[in-house]
Short mmCIF file of N, CA and C in Angstrom, two decimals:
data_model
loop_
_atom_site.label_atom_id
_atom_site.label_comp_id
_atom_site.label_asym_id
_atom_site.label_seq_id
_atom_site.Cartn_x
_atom_site.Cartn_y
_atom_site.Cartn_z
N MET A 1 -19.09 2.59 -9.54
CA MET A 1 -17.80 2.19 -8.97
C MET A 1 -17.96 1.92 -7.49
N SER A 2 -17.53 0.76 -7.04
CA SER A 2 -17.61 0.46 -5.62
C SER A 2 -16.47 1.17 -4.90
N LYS A 3 -16.55 1.15 -3.60
CA LYS A 3 -15.64 1.93 -2.78
C LYS A 3 -14.34 1.20 -2.50
N THR A 4 -13.33 1.95 -2.18
CA THR A 4 -12.09 1.38 -1.68
C THR A 4 -12.31 1.02 -0.21
N ILE A 5 -11.85 -0.17 0.19
CA ILE A 5 -12.02 -0.60 1.58
C ILE A 5 -10.65 -0.83 2.21
N PHE A 6 -10.45 -0.24 3.38
CA PHE A 6 -9.22 -0.45 4.14
C PHE A 6 -9.53 -1.38 5.29
N TYR A 7 -8.91 -2.56 5.28
CA TYR A 7 -9.09 -3.54 6.35
C TYR A 7 -7.94 -3.44 7.33
N HIS A 8 -8.25 -3.43 8.61
CA HIS A 8 -7.19 -3.38 9.60
C HIS A 8 -7.63 -4.14 10.85
N ALA A 9 -6.71 -4.25 11.81
CA ALA A 9 -7.04 -4.98 13.03
C ALA A 9 -6.62 -4.20 14.27
N GLY A 10 -6.49 -2.89 14.11
CA GLY A 10 -6.20 -2.04 15.27
C GLY A 10 -4.76 -2.03 15.73
N CYS A 11 -3.89 -2.77 15.05
CA CYS A 11 -2.48 -2.81 15.45
C CYS A 11 -1.79 -1.49 15.08
N PRO A 12 -0.64 -1.20 15.72
CA PRO A 12 0.04 0.07 15.44
C PRO A 12 0.38 0.27 13.96
N VAL A 13 0.85 -0.80 13.29
CA VAL A 13 1.15 -0.70 11.85
C VAL A 13 -0.11 -0.32 11.08
N CYS A 14 -1.25 -0.93 11.50
CA CYS A 14 -2.52 -0.65 10.83
C CYS A 14 -2.94 0.80 10.99
N ILE A 15 -2.85 1.31 12.21
CA ILE A 15 -3.31 2.67 12.50
C ILE A 15 -2.46 3.69 11.73
N SER A 16 -1.15 3.45 11.72
CA SER A 16 -0.25 4.34 10.99
C SER A 16 -0.59 4.33 9.50
N ALA A 17 -0.78 3.15 8.94
CA ALA A 17 -1.10 3.05 7.51
C ALA A 17 -2.47 3.66 7.22
N GLU A 18 -3.42 3.50 8.15
CA GLU A 18 -4.75 4.08 7.97
C GLU A 18 -4.66 5.59 7.81
N HIS A 19 -3.87 6.24 8.69
CA HIS A 19 -3.72 7.69 8.59
C HIS A 19 -3.12 8.08 7.25
N ASP A 20 -2.10 7.33 6.83
CA ASP A 20 -1.44 7.65 5.56
C ASP A 20 -2.40 7.51 4.38
N ILE A 21 -3.16 6.42 4.39
CA ILE A 21 -4.08 6.15 3.28
C ILE A 21 -5.19 7.21 3.23
N ILE A 22 -5.70 7.57 4.40
CA ILE A 22 -6.76 8.58 4.44
C ILE A 22 -6.22 9.94 3.97
N ASP A 23 -4.98 10.26 4.36
CA ASP A 23 -4.37 11.50 3.89
C ASP A 23 -4.23 11.49 2.36
N LEU A 24 -3.88 10.33 1.81
CA LEU A 24 -3.61 10.24 0.37
C LEU A 24 -4.89 10.19 -0.46
N ILE A 25 -5.87 9.43 0.00
CA ILE A 25 -7.04 9.15 -0.83
C ILE A 25 -8.23 10.02 -0.44
N GLY A 26 -8.26 10.46 0.83
CA GLY A 26 -9.38 11.24 1.32
C GLY A 26 -10.35 10.37 2.11
N LYS A 27 -10.75 10.86 3.28
CA LYS A 27 -11.60 10.08 4.20
C LYS A 27 -12.90 9.63 3.54
N GLU A 28 -13.46 10.47 2.67
CA GLU A 28 -14.75 10.17 2.06
C GLU A 28 -14.65 9.08 0.98
N ASN A 29 -13.41 8.75 0.59
CA ASN A 29 -13.24 7.77 -0.49
C ASN A 29 -12.85 6.38 -0.01
N VAL A 30 -12.76 6.23 1.30
CA VAL A 30 -12.33 4.93 1.79
C VAL A 30 -13.17 4.49 2.99
N GLU A 31 -13.62 3.24 2.94
CA GLU A 31 -14.37 2.66 4.04
C GLU A 31 -13.38 1.89 4.90
N VAL A 32 -13.41 2.13 6.21
CA VAL A 32 -12.47 1.48 7.11
C VAL A 32 -13.20 0.36 7.86
N VAL A 33 -12.66 -0.86 7.77
CA VAL A 33 -13.27 -2.01 8.44
C VAL A 33 -12.27 -2.64 9.40
N HIS A 34 -12.65 -2.74 10.66
CA HIS A 34 -11.81 -3.34 11.70
C HIS A 34 -12.19 -4.82 11.78
N ILE A 35 -11.34 -5.69 11.23
CA ILE A 35 -11.69 -7.11 11.15
C ILE A 35 -11.52 -7.84 12.48
N GLY A 36 -10.92 -7.17 13.46
CA GLY A 36 -10.84 -7.77 14.79
C GLY A 36 -12.18 -7.64 15.51
N GLU A 37 -12.92 -6.60 15.18
CA GLU A 37 -14.20 -6.32 15.86
C GLU A 37 -15.40 -6.70 15.01
N ASN A 38 -15.16 -6.96 13.74
CA ASN A 38 -16.25 -7.14 12.79
C ASN A 38 -16.04 -8.47 12.05
N ARG A 39 -16.67 -9.52 12.55
CA ARG A 39 -16.48 -10.87 12.01
C ARG A 39 -16.94 -10.96 10.55
N ALA A 40 -18.05 -10.30 10.23
CA ALA A 40 -18.53 -10.31 8.84
C ALA A 40 -17.50 -9.63 7.95
N GLY A 41 -16.88 -8.57 8.49
CA GLY A 41 -15.83 -7.87 7.74
C GLY A 41 -14.62 -8.75 7.50
N LEU A 42 -14.29 -9.57 8.49
CA LEU A 42 -13.16 -10.49 8.35
C LEU A 42 -13.44 -11.50 7.23
N GLU A 43 -14.65 -12.02 7.22
CA GLU A 43 -15.00 -13.01 6.19
C GLU A 43 -15.02 -12.36 4.80
N GLU A 44 -15.50 -11.15 4.74
CA GLU A 44 -15.52 -10.40 3.48
C GLU A 44 -14.09 -10.14 3.00
N ALA A 45 -13.21 -9.80 3.94
CA ALA A 45 -11.80 -9.57 3.59
C ALA A 45 -11.19 -10.83 3.02
N GLU A 46 -11.43 -11.97 3.67
CA GLU A 46 -10.91 -13.25 3.18
C GLU A 46 -11.40 -13.53 1.78
N ARG A 47 -12.68 -13.32 1.56
CA ARG A 47 -13.24 -13.58 0.22
C ARG A 47 -12.63 -12.66 -0.82
N SER A 48 -12.22 -11.46 -0.41
CA SER A 48 -11.61 -10.51 -1.35
C SER A 48 -10.16 -10.85 -1.64
N GLY A 49 -9.59 -11.81 -0.88
CA GLY A 49 -8.20 -12.18 -1.13
C GLY A 49 -7.21 -11.54 -0.18
N VAL A 50 -7.70 -10.91 0.87
CA VAL A 50 -6.81 -10.29 1.85
C VAL A 50 -6.12 -11.38 2.67
N LYS A 51 -4.78 -11.33 2.74
CA LYS A 51 -4.00 -12.33 3.47
C LYS A 51 -3.46 -11.78 4.78
N SER A 52 -3.27 -10.47 4.83
CA SER A 52 -2.75 -9.84 6.04
C SER A 52 -3.30 -8.42 6.11
N VAL A 53 -3.25 -7.85 7.29
CA VAL A 53 -3.66 -6.45 7.45
C VAL A 53 -2.45 -5.64 7.90
N PRO A 54 -2.43 -4.34 7.62
CA PRO A 54 -3.42 -3.59 6.87
C PRO A 54 -3.41 -3.93 5.37
N ALA A 55 -4.59 -3.85 4.77
CA ALA A 55 -4.71 -4.07 3.33
C ALA A 55 -5.80 -3.17 2.77
N LEU A 56 -5.60 -2.82 1.52
CA LEU A 56 -6.55 -1.95 0.83
C LEU A 56 -7.12 -2.75 -0.34
N VAL A 57 -8.45 -2.80 -0.45
CA VAL A 57 -9.06 -3.44 -1.61
C VAL A 57 -9.61 -2.32 -2.49
N THR A 58 -9.12 -2.26 -3.72
CA THR A 58 -9.46 -1.16 -4.62
C THR A 58 -10.84 -1.39 -5.23
N PRO A 59 -11.44 -0.35 -5.83
CA PRO A 59 -12.77 -0.50 -6.43
C PRO A 59 -12.82 -1.60 -7.49
N ASN A 60 -11.70 -1.88 -8.17
CA ASN A 60 -11.73 -2.97 -9.16
C ASN A 60 -11.35 -4.33 -8.58
N GLY A 61 -11.24 -4.40 -7.25
CA GLY A 61 -11.07 -5.69 -6.61
C GLY A 61 -9.63 -6.12 -6.35
N ASN A 62 -8.67 -5.29 -6.72
CA ASN A 62 -7.28 -5.66 -6.42
C ASN A 62 -6.98 -5.47 -4.95
N VAL A 63 -6.12 -6.33 -4.42
CA VAL A 63 -5.74 -6.24 -3.02
C VAL A 63 -4.33 -5.69 -2.91
N LEU A 64 -4.20 -4.61 -2.17
CA LEU A 64 -2.87 -4.05 -1.89
C LEU A 64 -2.56 -4.30 -0.42
N HIS A 65 -1.65 -5.23 -0.17
CA HIS A 65 -1.21 -5.49 1.20
C HIS A 65 -0.17 -4.44 1.55
N ILE A 66 -0.37 -3.72 2.62
CA ILE A 66 0.50 -2.61 2.98
C ILE A 66 1.30 -2.95 4.22
N ASN A 67 2.62 -2.87 4.10
CA ASN A 67 3.50 -3.24 5.21
C ASN A 67 3.01 -4.56 5.80
N PHE A 68 3.18 -4.77 7.07
CA PHE A 68 2.66 -6.01 7.63
C PHE A 68 2.34 -5.78 9.10
N GLY A 69 1.06 -5.94 9.43
CA GLY A 69 0.65 -5.84 10.82
C GLY A 69 0.39 -7.22 11.39
N ALA A 70 -0.52 -7.95 10.77
CA ALA A 70 -0.90 -9.27 11.26
C ALA A 70 -1.49 -10.07 10.12
N SER A 71 -1.30 -11.38 10.16
CA SER A 71 -1.95 -12.25 9.18
C SER A 71 -3.41 -12.43 9.59
N LEU A 72 -4.25 -12.82 8.65
CA LEU A 72 -5.65 -13.06 8.99
C LEU A 72 -5.77 -14.21 9.99
N ALA A 73 -4.89 -15.18 9.89
CA ALA A 73 -4.91 -16.30 10.86
C ALA A 73 -4.68 -15.78 12.28
N GLU A 74 -3.77 -14.81 12.41
CA GLU A 74 -3.51 -14.24 13.74
C GLU A 74 -4.73 -13.48 14.25
N VAL A 75 -5.41 -12.78 13.37
CA VAL A 75 -6.58 -12.01 13.79
C VAL A 75 -7.71 -12.95 14.23
N LYS A 76 -7.83 -14.07 13.51
CA LYS A 76 -8.86 -15.06 13.86
C LYS A 76 -8.58 -15.67 15.24
N GLY A 77 -7.29 -15.81 15.57
CA GLY A 77 -6.89 -16.31 16.88
C GLY A 77 -7.12 -17.80 17.06
N MET B 1 4.15 21.13 1.00
CA MET B 1 4.04 19.67 1.12
C MET B 1 4.77 19.01 -0.03
N SER B 2 5.65 18.07 0.29
CA SER B 2 6.34 17.35 -0.78
C SER B 2 5.42 16.28 -1.35
N LYS B 3 5.85 15.74 -2.45
CA LYS B 3 5.01 14.84 -3.23
C LYS B 3 5.09 13.40 -2.72
N THR B 4 4.08 12.65 -3.06
CA THR B 4 4.12 11.21 -2.85
C THR B 4 4.95 10.59 -3.96
N ILE B 5 5.84 9.67 -3.60
CA ILE B 5 6.68 9.02 -4.60
C ILE B 5 6.41 7.53 -4.61
N PHE B 6 6.18 6.99 -5.80
CA PHE B 6 5.99 5.55 -5.97
C PHE B 6 7.26 4.97 -6.58
N TYR B 7 7.94 4.10 -5.83
CA TYR B 7 9.15 3.46 -6.33
C TYR B 7 8.81 2.07 -6.84
N HIS B 8 9.33 1.73 -7.99
CA HIS B 8 9.09 0.39 -8.53
C HIS B 8 10.29 -0.05 -9.35
N ALA B 9 10.23 -1.31 -9.81
CA ALA B 9 11.34 -1.84 -10.59
C ALA B 9 10.87 -2.53 -11.86
N GLY B 10 9.68 -2.18 -12.29
CA GLY B 10 9.20 -2.69 -13.57
C GLY B 10 8.63 -4.10 -13.53
N CYS B 11 8.61 -4.72 -12.35
CA CYS B 11 8.09 -6.10 -12.25
C CYS B 11 6.57 -6.08 -12.37
N PRO B 12 5.97 -7.23 -12.70
CA PRO B 12 4.51 -7.27 -12.87
C PRO B 12 3.75 -6.80 -11.63
N VAL B 13 4.21 -7.21 -10.44
CA VAL B 13 3.56 -6.75 -9.20
C VAL B 13 3.62 -5.23 -9.11
N CYS B 14 4.79 -4.68 -9.50
CA CYS B 14 4.97 -3.22 -9.46
C CYS B 14 4.01 -2.49 -10.40
N ILE B 15 3.91 -2.99 -11.61
CA ILE B 15 3.09 -2.33 -12.64
C ILE B 15 1.62 -2.36 -12.22
N SER B 16 1.18 -3.51 -11.71
CA SER B 16 -0.20 -3.64 -11.26
C SER B 16 -0.48 -2.65 -10.12
N ALA B 17 0.43 -2.60 -9.14
CA ALA B 17 0.24 -1.69 -8.01
C ALA B 17 0.29 -0.24 -8.47
N GLU B 18 1.16 0.06 -9.45
CA GLU B 18 1.26 1.43 -9.96
C GLU B 18 -0.08 1.89 -10.52
N HIS B 19 -0.73 1.03 -11.32
CA HIS B 19 -2.03 1.40 -11.87
C HIS B 19 -3.04 1.65 -10.76
N ASP B 20 -3.04 0.78 -9.75
CA ASP B 20 -4.00 0.93 -8.66
C ASP B 20 -3.77 2.24 -7.89
N ILE B 21 -2.49 2.52 -7.61
CA ILE B 21 -2.17 3.72 -6.84
C ILE B 21 -2.52 4.98 -7.63
N ILE B 22 -2.23 4.97 -8.93
CA ILE B 22 -2.56 6.14 -9.76
C ILE B 22 -4.07 6.33 -9.83
N ASP B 23 -4.81 5.23 -9.95
CA ASP B 23 -6.28 5.33 -9.94
C ASP B 23 -6.78 5.93 -8.63
N LEU B 24 -6.16 5.54 -7.52
CA LEU B 24 -6.65 5.96 -6.20
C LEU B 24 -6.24 7.40 -5.87
N ILE B 25 -5.00 7.75 -6.18
CA ILE B 25 -4.45 9.03 -5.72
C ILE B 25 -4.49 10.10 -6.80
N GLY B 26 -4.46 9.66 -8.05
CA GLY B 26 -4.43 10.60 -9.17
C GLY B 26 -3.01 10.76 -9.69
N LYS B 27 -2.87 10.70 -11.01
CA LYS B 27 -1.55 10.73 -11.67
C LYS B 27 -0.75 11.98 -11.30
N GLU B 28 -1.47 13.10 -11.13
CA GLU B 28 -0.78 14.37 -10.87
C GLU B 28 -0.25 14.46 -9.43
N ASN B 29 -0.68 13.50 -8.59
CA ASN B 29 -0.28 13.57 -7.18
C ASN B 29 0.83 12.60 -6.81
N VAL B 30 1.33 11.86 -7.80
CA VAL B 30 2.34 10.87 -7.47
C VAL B 30 3.45 10.87 -8.51
N GLU B 31 4.68 10.88 -8.01
CA GLU B 31 5.85 10.82 -8.88
C GLU B 31 6.28 9.35 -8.95
N VAL B 32 6.47 8.84 -10.15
CA VAL B 32 6.84 7.43 -10.32
C VAL B 32 8.32 7.33 -10.63
N VAL B 33 9.05 6.56 -9.83
CA VAL B 33 10.49 6.40 -10.02
C VAL B 33 10.82 4.92 -10.22
N HIS B 34 11.46 4.61 -11.35
CA HIS B 34 11.88 3.24 -11.68
C HIS B 34 13.31 3.07 -11.16
N ILE B 35 13.45 2.35 -10.04
CA ILE B 35 14.77 2.26 -9.41
C ILE B 35 15.68 1.25 -10.11
N GLY B 36 15.14 0.50 -11.06
CA GLY B 36 16.00 -0.36 -11.86
C GLY B 36 16.75 0.43 -12.92
N GLU B 37 16.13 1.53 -13.35
CA GLU B 37 16.71 2.35 -14.43
C GLU B 37 17.33 3.63 -13.91
N ASN B 38 17.07 3.95 -12.65
CA ASN B 38 17.45 5.25 -12.11
C ASN B 38 18.23 5.01 -10.81
N ARG B 39 19.55 4.98 -10.92
CA ARG B 39 20.42 4.67 -9.78
C ARG B 39 20.27 5.71 -8.65
N ALA B 40 20.15 6.97 -9.03
CA ALA B 40 19.97 8.01 -8.01
C ALA B 40 18.65 7.78 -7.28
N GLY B 41 17.65 7.35 -8.04
CA GLY B 41 16.35 7.05 -7.44
C GLY B 41 16.44 5.90 -6.47
N LEU B 42 17.24 4.90 -6.81
CA LEU B 42 17.42 3.74 -5.93
C LEU B 42 18.06 4.20 -4.61
N GLU B 43 19.08 5.04 -4.72
CA GLU B 43 19.76 5.51 -3.49
C GLU B 43 18.81 6.37 -2.64
N GLU B 44 18.01 7.19 -3.31
CA GLU B 44 17.02 8.02 -2.63
C GLU B 44 15.99 7.13 -1.92
N ALA B 45 15.56 6.06 -2.60
CA ALA B 45 14.60 5.14 -2.01
C ALA B 45 15.18 4.50 -0.75
N GLU B 46 16.44 4.05 -0.83
CA GLU B 46 17.10 3.44 0.33
C GLU B 46 17.15 4.43 1.49
N ARG B 47 17.51 5.67 1.20
CA ARG B 47 17.61 6.69 2.26
C ARG B 47 16.25 6.95 2.89
N SER B 48 15.18 6.77 2.09
CA SER B 48 13.82 7.01 2.60
C SER B 48 13.31 5.84 3.44
N GLY B 49 14.07 4.70 3.42
CA GLY B 49 13.64 3.57 4.22
C GLY B 49 12.92 2.50 3.43
N VAL B 50 12.95 2.61 2.11
CA VAL B 50 12.31 1.60 1.26
C VAL B 50 13.14 0.32 1.31
N LYS B 51 12.48 -0.81 1.62
CA LYS B 51 13.16 -2.11 1.72
C LYS B 51 12.83 -2.99 0.53
N SER B 52 11.67 -2.79 -0.07
CA SER B 52 11.25 -3.59 -1.23
C SER B 52 10.37 -2.72 -2.11
N VAL B 53 10.21 -3.16 -3.33
CA VAL B 53 9.31 -2.46 -4.26
C VAL B 53 8.19 -3.41 -4.67
N PRO B 54 7.02 -2.91 -5.02
CA PRO B 54 6.65 -1.50 -5.05
C PRO B 54 6.48 -0.91 -3.65
N ALA B 55 6.80 0.38 -3.53
CA ALA B 55 6.61 1.09 -2.27
C ALA B 55 6.21 2.52 -2.55
N LEU B 56 5.45 3.06 -1.61
CA LEU B 56 4.98 4.43 -1.73
C LEU B 56 5.56 5.21 -0.56
N VAL B 57 6.21 6.34 -0.84
CA VAL B 57 6.68 7.20 0.25
C VAL B 57 5.76 8.40 0.29
N THR B 58 5.12 8.59 1.44
CA THR B 58 4.10 9.63 1.58
C THR B 58 4.78 11.00 1.78
N PRO B 59 4.01 12.08 1.60
CA PRO B 59 4.59 13.42 1.77
C PRO B 59 5.22 13.62 3.16
N ASN B 60 4.72 12.94 4.19
CA ASN B 60 5.32 13.09 5.52
C ASN B 60 6.44 12.09 5.78
N GLY B 61 6.83 11.36 4.74
CA GLY B 61 8.02 10.51 4.86
C GLY B 61 7.77 9.07 5.27
N ASN B 62 6.51 8.71 5.48
CA ASN B 62 6.24 7.30 5.81
C ASN B 62 6.38 6.42 4.58
N VAL B 63 6.85 5.20 4.81
CA VAL B 63 7.01 4.26 3.72
C VAL B 63 5.91 3.21 3.79
N LEU B 64 5.16 3.07 2.71
CA LEU B 64 4.16 2.02 2.61
C LEU B 64 4.65 1.00 1.60
N HIS B 65 5.08 -0.16 2.11
CA HIS B 65 5.48 -1.25 1.22
C HIS B 65 4.22 -1.95 0.75
N ILE B 66 4.04 -2.08 -0.55
CA ILE B 66 2.79 -2.61 -1.10
C ILE B 66 3.07 -3.98 -1.73
N ASN B 67 2.33 -4.98 -1.26
CA ASN B 67 2.55 -6.35 -1.75
C ASN B 67 4.04 -6.62 -1.77
N PHE B 68 4.53 -7.41 -2.68
CA PHE B 68 5.97 -7.64 -2.73
C PHE B 68 6.38 -7.98 -4.14
N GLY B 69 7.22 -7.13 -4.71
CA GLY B 69 7.73 -7.41 -6.04
C GLY B 69 9.16 -7.89 -5.96
N ALA B 70 10.02 -7.08 -5.35
CA ALA B 70 11.44 -7.40 -5.26
C ALA B 70 12.05 -6.61 -4.11
N SER B 71 13.06 -7.21 -3.47
CA SER B 71 13.79 -6.48 -2.46
C SER B 71 14.76 -5.52 -3.14
N LEU B 72 15.20 -4.49 -2.41
CA LEU B 72 16.17 -3.57 -2.99
C LEU B 72 17.48 -4.28 -3.32
N ALA B 73 17.83 -5.28 -2.52
CA ALA B 73 19.05 -6.06 -2.80
C ALA B 73 18.95 -6.76 -4.15
N GLU B 74 17.76 -7.27 -4.46
CA GLU B 74 17.57 -7.94 -5.75
C GLU B 74 17.67 -6.94 -6.90
N VAL B 75 17.15 -5.74 -6.69
CA VAL B 75 17.19 -4.73 -7.75
C VAL B 75 18.63 -4.29 -8.00
N LYS B 76 19.42 -4.20 -6.91
CA LYS B 76 20.82 -3.81 -7.06
C LYS B 76 21.61 -4.88 -7.82
N GLY B 77 21.22 -6.15 -7.62
CA GLY B 77 21.83 -7.26 -8.36
C GLY B 77 23.23 -7.59 -7.88
#
């Protein structure tokens, strides 16, 4: 089983959701990727179907967009 | 610590997210409330700050809106 990945861009909505997700799922069960600082991560997020951050990609590949911090277009600038 | 509550309205987006959340958090850790069938649940969701379903309310009271199935106004009809 592959890992759950939490994509974010450092925005306040992202940080708040990150804390909530880590509390719910456990820090050891989720990989956190900052797509503002990690270009490869941003491209990986796009390929996974992530449209906005914060978003969680589950081990089976489903994308859960959580609240709304920023669109990927905004992060790309 | 109070429980995590998953509010939904039976829509396909809701059902898909419900499976993902249960896989991630564990069935025993999340209470599932169908606000289309449970009027008290709908009012409770509104008081918690839920604007659309599916949504997850964390034990500390934060609301995580997941993807988008339906607004609460649509569920009220």
